[in-house]
Amino acid sequence: MTTHSGHDFFGYKTNTFFRRVRRRMQVTQLQSLADYVELLRTEPSEVNHLFRDLLINVTDFFRDEDAFRVLQQRVMPDLFKGKGAGDTIRIWVPGCATGEEVYSLAILFREHLDMVTAAPKIHIFATDIDEVALAVARTARYPEALLGGMSHERLRRFFKLDGASYVITNEIREFCIFSPHSVIKDPPFSRMDMVSCRNLLIYFGPDIQRQVIPTFHYSLKPGGYLFLGSSESIGQHTELFNVIDKKHRIYQAREHSTKMPRIPSLLGQNRSLMFPEGASFQSRENGASLRAKVEKRVLERFAPVHIVVNGEADIVYYSSGTARFLETPQGVPSRQLLTLARKGLRLDLRAALRDCVARQQPTSRHNLVVETEDARGSLVDFTIEPMKERDGAEPLYLIVFQEKGSAEDKEPSAHRTSSDDSNGELETELRDAKERLQSTIEEYETALEELKSSNEELVSVNEEAQSSNEELEASKEETQSLNEELNTINSELNAKIEELDRVNSDLRNLFESTQIATIFLDRGLVIRTFTPAAASFFNLRPSDVGRPLTDLASQLDYPNLKNDIQGVFDSGEMLDHHLAKDAKGKHYQVRLIPYRTEGHRIDGVVVTLVDVTDLAEAEQHQQVLIRELNHRVKNMLAVVGAIAKKTLANSSSIESFRTAFLGRLEAMGRAYGTLSKDKWKDASVKAIFEEELRPFGESNFTLTGPDLRLRPQIGLSLAMVAHELSTNASKYGAFSKEDGRVDVFWEGNGQTFTLDWREVGGPPCKDRGSNGFGFELIHGEIEFRLRGKLETIFHPEAWTFTLNCHWKVRSEGDRKQCCLDCRG
């Protein structure tokens, strides 16, 4: 892989590496590791796929919000402390992946800049070996799904909506510099104020971790901060960093350490050989001035013995001459002051240092008897004072020793000043108490050493647990990466399923709403699906899907259905077939349509059956109407001719002929209008008489009778009768007087039809013996055309006209109509 990608995964965790290899083997469907190695040799593209799989780019904005909150509250104020407009805060983010963590830090720094008056420059160096991920980070474009944890305020301020994605604003993007870089083989960045390396170490083995942590220390300024992931730690490099927040893995680089950390990625594995012991000091002396040499010599000769320690009593600096106060203990080398201090100093040094750290004030101890190599002992004073001029760096404390002489020189003078033997006894008891106290302290320190040993074992166990935790975290990251891929695929599948559900719902509602019998068949005439309306034709049930249509009994009289379907397959053309009236009197139109796939290949047939009974009946009715219209036109012309001839013969002048003839034609027109409203199907008795009598005033007539409807020809004849009676009433009868009125009554019982016309309030009536043409017209319509009977009764006060005809009930389809049937 090094040959193809330029990167070596030798220090990668073995379990993680082989998990990713096994995943690629599953994808490529290879069972043997040897086969997969051969595939890597022959297929460069597979090397790239494996390389991409090993780079588990799992990240998120403000991942682990509590850690970012502690970083914002405790670290950022210190980073900005003392910084002005001419200064620069430098941050390094190795293993930045697609940039979410980088932009999260940039947002925090942008928010903190709002709270300072003189804003320093911010440079965030983001690096990774995955250049594809770096390309994504440089575009600063993220879909909405990756911004779920972003607050609404930050989303509104630092992102711009561009189509379906959000883009980081320029004020954040300008902070960030993206570059390819390997923390293992490339030279590290330097003079950094903070290094944020979260969830990168969990993929490295212990050797690489021991190499990378000193690299980060080298990159940081003294007092700089290291920000690790929740499952990572600095391991055994506790001498390089102070713990700021153990839970959220925030550390601060110490200014001094026991040794210069090796940077193999920068100068190789033999960096220590380049700096032999004393070489650096010799080079400095060669370049030092004479004044510096003199000052150094004077300080070495006359300055008191002193050391510098931190708050945990670890020595960070020695002066010359410390051997009189410190001794080298047995066992593992240590720089712990309380371990190195000679007897007589340890207890007081411990108490004084604790007091100085707590109060941050100088603390002194005097006349301490310190055990020396010649067993004589010496009197020692020491002072501990904090070094307050360090400006926020790790607090250090200066300890100055001063030797006052031998302890034996003090004892004779004490005896000479003593005037009482009891003082000597008290001194002896005090000395014994000190010895017992010293013995107790030594026992305590022995127990403390044992506890330290146990603690080291616990630390070792903790390291193993930490390694296991890192392994689990790496597995979690891999699982999350796979889960994100699966979520993406699942989202696409869900979208397709929802689209299919909508289409199926639309089709189902379409099938149910159209109520058209439709059956979908494949080339073997096997039922794919069908609409509910088709169930009644073939006795279909949902379980019949998948069965051949020819196996089911059909209620259709269509023996050539199978042959016609085969014809559709052969020709590829639609076929229509009209089925004659069945036992229920229904007509159906069968349509066979080829079922075509996306490639226009015929993969089946669609059978639809449409009820065209109304259309067939309409066509039949239209034919009847046409024939009836022809017949009526002939009859009407004969009637008009007869009326014209008879009217002319009985008219005394052209004017009287015109008036009578036009009136009769208008009556016929009104009758035709009434019939045309009902499409020439039937005529209402009441409507016929209302049309004729309404011009004489609705208060001058009454109509009483059931709602009887007559055939068109009968209605036309009755309309002519109504016209002649109303015209006669206006000339000679009731309508010729103001108080005259007409009462019309009719009834029918299924066998006979009777109509009475009664005129009241007109001139005195009498039988003149002879009748005019109007009466002859009525007589002809009733007795000749309707073959009925009529009767007239003359009274001085009223005149009554009675019409009697027969009718019967005629069945037409499922609907019964009443029509007048003329029988003699």
Coordinates of C-alpha atoms in Angstrom, one line a residue, residues 9-14 184 200-212 467 470-471:
F9 CA -0.2 1.5 8.0
F10 CA 2.4 -0.5 9.9
G11 CA 1.7 1.3 13.2
Y12 CA -2.1 0.9 12.7
K13 CA -3.9 -1.2 15.3
T14 CA -3.9 -4.8 14.1
I184 CA 3.9 9.9 11.6
L200 CA -7.1 9.8 15.9
L201 CA -4.9 8.0 18.4
I202 CA -7.5 5.2 18.9
Y203 CA -6.5 3.8 15.5
F204 CA -2.7 3.8 16.3
G205 CA -0.8 1.1 18.0
P206 CA 1.1 1.8 21.3
D207 CA 4.4 2.4 19.5
I208 CA 2.9 5.1 17.3
Q209 CA 1.1 6.6 20.3
R210 CA 4.3 6.9 22.2
Q211 CA 5.8 8.6 19.2
V212 CA 2.9 11.0 18.5
S467 CA -6.0 0.3 25.0
E470 CA -9.4 2.7 22.3
E471 CA -10.0 -0.5 20.5

